[in-house]
PDB file of C-alpha atoms in Angstrom:
ATOM      1  CA  UNK C 676     112.844  74.220 129.858  1.00 46.00           C
ATOM      2  CA  UNK C 677     114.375  77.379 128.440  1.00 46.00           C
ATOM      3  CA  UNK C 678     111.910  80.170 127.962  1.00 47.00           C
ATOM      4  CA  UNK C 679     111.684  81.886 124.634  1.00 49.00           C
ATOM      5  CA  UNK C 680     111.945  85.676 124.838  1.00 52.00           C
ATOM      6  CA  UNK C 681     108.670  87.503 124.324  1.00 57.00           C
ATOM      7  CA  UNK C 682     108.224  88.635 120.774  1.00 68.00           C
ATOM      8  CA  UNK C 683     106.839  87.827 117.400  1.00 71.00           C
ATOM      9  CA  UNK C 684     107.131  84.347 115.956  1.00 80.00           C
ATOM     10  CA  UNK C 685     109.428  83.823 113.000  1.00 78.00           C
ATOM     11  CA  UNK C 686     106.483  82.599 110.940  1.00 83.00           C
ATOM     12  CA  UNK C 687     104.645  85.873 111.551  1.00 86.00           C
ATOM     13  CA  UNK C 688     107.665  87.957 110.576  1.00 86.00           C
ATOM     14  CA  UNK C 689     108.239  85.802 107.503  1.00 85.00           C
ATOM     15  CA  UNK C 690     104.619  86.270 106.374  1.00 86.00           C
ATOM     16  CA  UNK C 691     104.806  90.033 106.876  1.00 86.00           C
ATOM     17  CA  UNK C 692     107.982  90.224 104.802  1.00 86.00           C
ATOM     18  CA  UNK C 693     106.513  88.050 102.049  1.00 86.00           C
ATOM     19  CA  UNK C 694     103.686  90.538 101.572  1.00 88.00           C
ATOM     20  CA  UNK C 695     106.251  92.758  99.845  1.00 86.00           C
ATOM     21  CA  UNK C 696     108.247  90.203  97.848  1.00 87.00           C
ATOM     22  CA  UNK C 697     107.762  90.269  94.093  1.00 87.00           C
ATOM     23  CA  UNK C 698     109.382  86.869  93.598  1.00 88.00           C
ATOM     24  CA  UNK C 699     107.774  84.029  95.561  1.00 82.00           C
ATOM     25  CA  UNK C 700     111.114  82.218  95.637  1.00 87.00           C
ATOM     26  CA  UNK C 701     112.742  84.951  97.731  1.00 86.00           C
ATOM     27  CA  UNK C 702     113.922  83.628 101.090  1.00 86.00           C
ATOM     28  CA  UNK C 703     114.777  85.365 104.368  1.00 85.00           C
ATOM     29  CA  UNK C 704     117.675  84.097 106.455  1.00 88.00           C
ATOM     30  CA  UNK C 705     117.455  83.633 110.220  1.00 86.00           C
ATOM     31  CA  UNK C 706     119.421  86.767 111.110  1.00 90.00           C
ATOM     32  CA  UNK C 707     117.144  88.918 108.962  1.00 88.00           C
ATOM     33  CA  UNK C 708     114.082  87.349 110.599  1.00 87.00           C
ATOM     34  CA  UNK C 709     115.477  88.071 114.070  1.00 88.00           C
ATOM     35  CA  UNK C 710     116.268  91.673 113.169  1.00 90.00           C
ATOM     36  CA  UNK C 711     112.830  92.237 111.664  1.00 89.00           C
ATOM     37  CA  UNK C 712     111.196  90.646 114.732  1.00 89.00           C
ATOM     38  CA  UNK C 713     113.111  93.040 116.978  1.00 91.00           C
ATOM     39  CA  UNK C 714     112.124  96.010 114.819  1.00 91.00           C
ATOM     40  CA  UNK C 715     108.489  94.879 114.981  1.00 90.00           C
ATOM     41  CA  UNK C 716     108.733  94.639 118.776  1.00 91.00           C
ATOM     42  CA  UNK C 717     110.145  98.168 118.976  1.00 93.00           C
ATOM     43  CA  UNK C 718     107.360  99.466 116.727  1.00 93.00           C
ATOM     44  CA  UNK C 719     104.628  97.790 118.801  1.00 93.00           C
ATOM     45  CA  UNK C 720     106.095  99.032 122.095  1.00 95.00           C
ATOM     46  CA  UNK C 721     106.358 102.573 120.755  1.00 96.00           C
ATOM     47  CA  UNK C 722     102.775 102.463 119.479  1.00 96.00           C
ATOM     48  CA  UNK C 723     101.568 101.232 122.867  1.00 97.00           C
ATOM     49  CA  UNK C 724     103.512 103.920 124.735  1.00 98.00           C
ATOM     50  CA  UNK C 725     102.209 106.696 122.501  1.00 97.00           C
ATOM     51  CA  UNK C 726      98.644 105.404 122.737  1.00 98.00           C
ATOM     52  CA  UNK C 727      98.954 105.324 126.533  1.00 98.00           C
ATOM     53  CA  UNK C 728     100.202 108.925 126.574  1.00 98.00           C
ATOM     54  CA  UNK C 729      97.328 109.901 124.286  1.00 98.00           C
ATOM     55  CA  UNK C 730      94.826 108.275 126.650  1.00 98.00           C
ATOM     56  CA  UNK C 731      96.391 110.101 129.613  1.00 98.00           C
ATOM     57  CA  UNK C 732      96.163 113.391 127.729  1.00 98.00           C
ATOM     58  CA  UNK C 733      92.461 112.688 127.259  1.00 97.00           C
ATOM     59  CA  UNK C 734      92.060 111.831 130.978  1.00 98.00           C
ATOM     60  CA  UNK C 735      91.157 108.248 130.148  1.00 97.00           C
ATOM     61  CA  UNK C 736      92.026 105.269 132.325  1.00 96.00           C
ATOM     62  CA  UNK C 737      92.071 102.818 129.442  1.00 97.00           C
ATOM     63  CA  UNK C 738      93.638 102.815 125.984  1.00 97.00           C
ATOM     64  CA  UNK C 739      91.110 102.131 123.268  1.00 96.00           C
ATOM     65  CA  UNK C 740      91.390 101.684 119.518  1.00 97.00           C
ATOM     66  CA  UNK C 741      90.672 105.394 119.121  1.00 97.00           C
ATOM     67  CA  UNK C 742      93.932 106.383 120.847  1.00 97.00           C
ATOM     68  CA  UNK C 743      95.918 103.901 118.762  1.00 96.00           C
ATOM     69  CA  UNK C 744      94.368 105.329 115.603  1.00 96.00           C
ATOM     70  CA  UNK C 745      95.296 108.851 116.697  1.00 96.00           C
ATOM     71  CA  UNK C 746      98.994 108.029 117.137  1.00 97.00           C
ATOM     72  CA  UNK C 747      99.349 105.723 114.129  1.00 94.00           C
ATOM     73  CA  UNK C 748     100.069 108.545 111.639  1.00 94.00           C
ATOM     74  CA  UNK C 749     103.056 109.520 113.807  1.00 92.00           C
ATOM     75  CA  UNK C 750     104.509 106.044 113.320  1.00 92.00           C
ATOM     76  CA  UNK C 751     103.903 105.372 109.636  1.00 90.00           C
ATOM     77  CA  UNK C 752     104.632 107.421 106.579  1.00 80.00           C
ATOM     78  CA  UNK C 753     102.183 107.672 103.730  1.00 68.00           C
ATOM     79  CA  UNK C 754     104.019 106.530 100.599  1.00 64.00           C
ATOM     80  CA  UNK C 755     101.416 107.808  98.153  1.00 58.00           C
TER      81      UNK C 755
END
């Protein structure tokens, strides 16, 4: 059987996108779902890499939620 590449399921990506739709009838085509899934994968990998570097800078052997929380502001912009 063909293996599916590691990543986020289309249903997950679709739900995340729908959080920001004003019209419940809005649909997302397959190409847009694939692109958003790839962007989500890039974001998660970058967050993991930065959290790992943060843990190393703190001489820790394990990444914990604290390191992820420290790097999160670097990855998201406050829209307030």
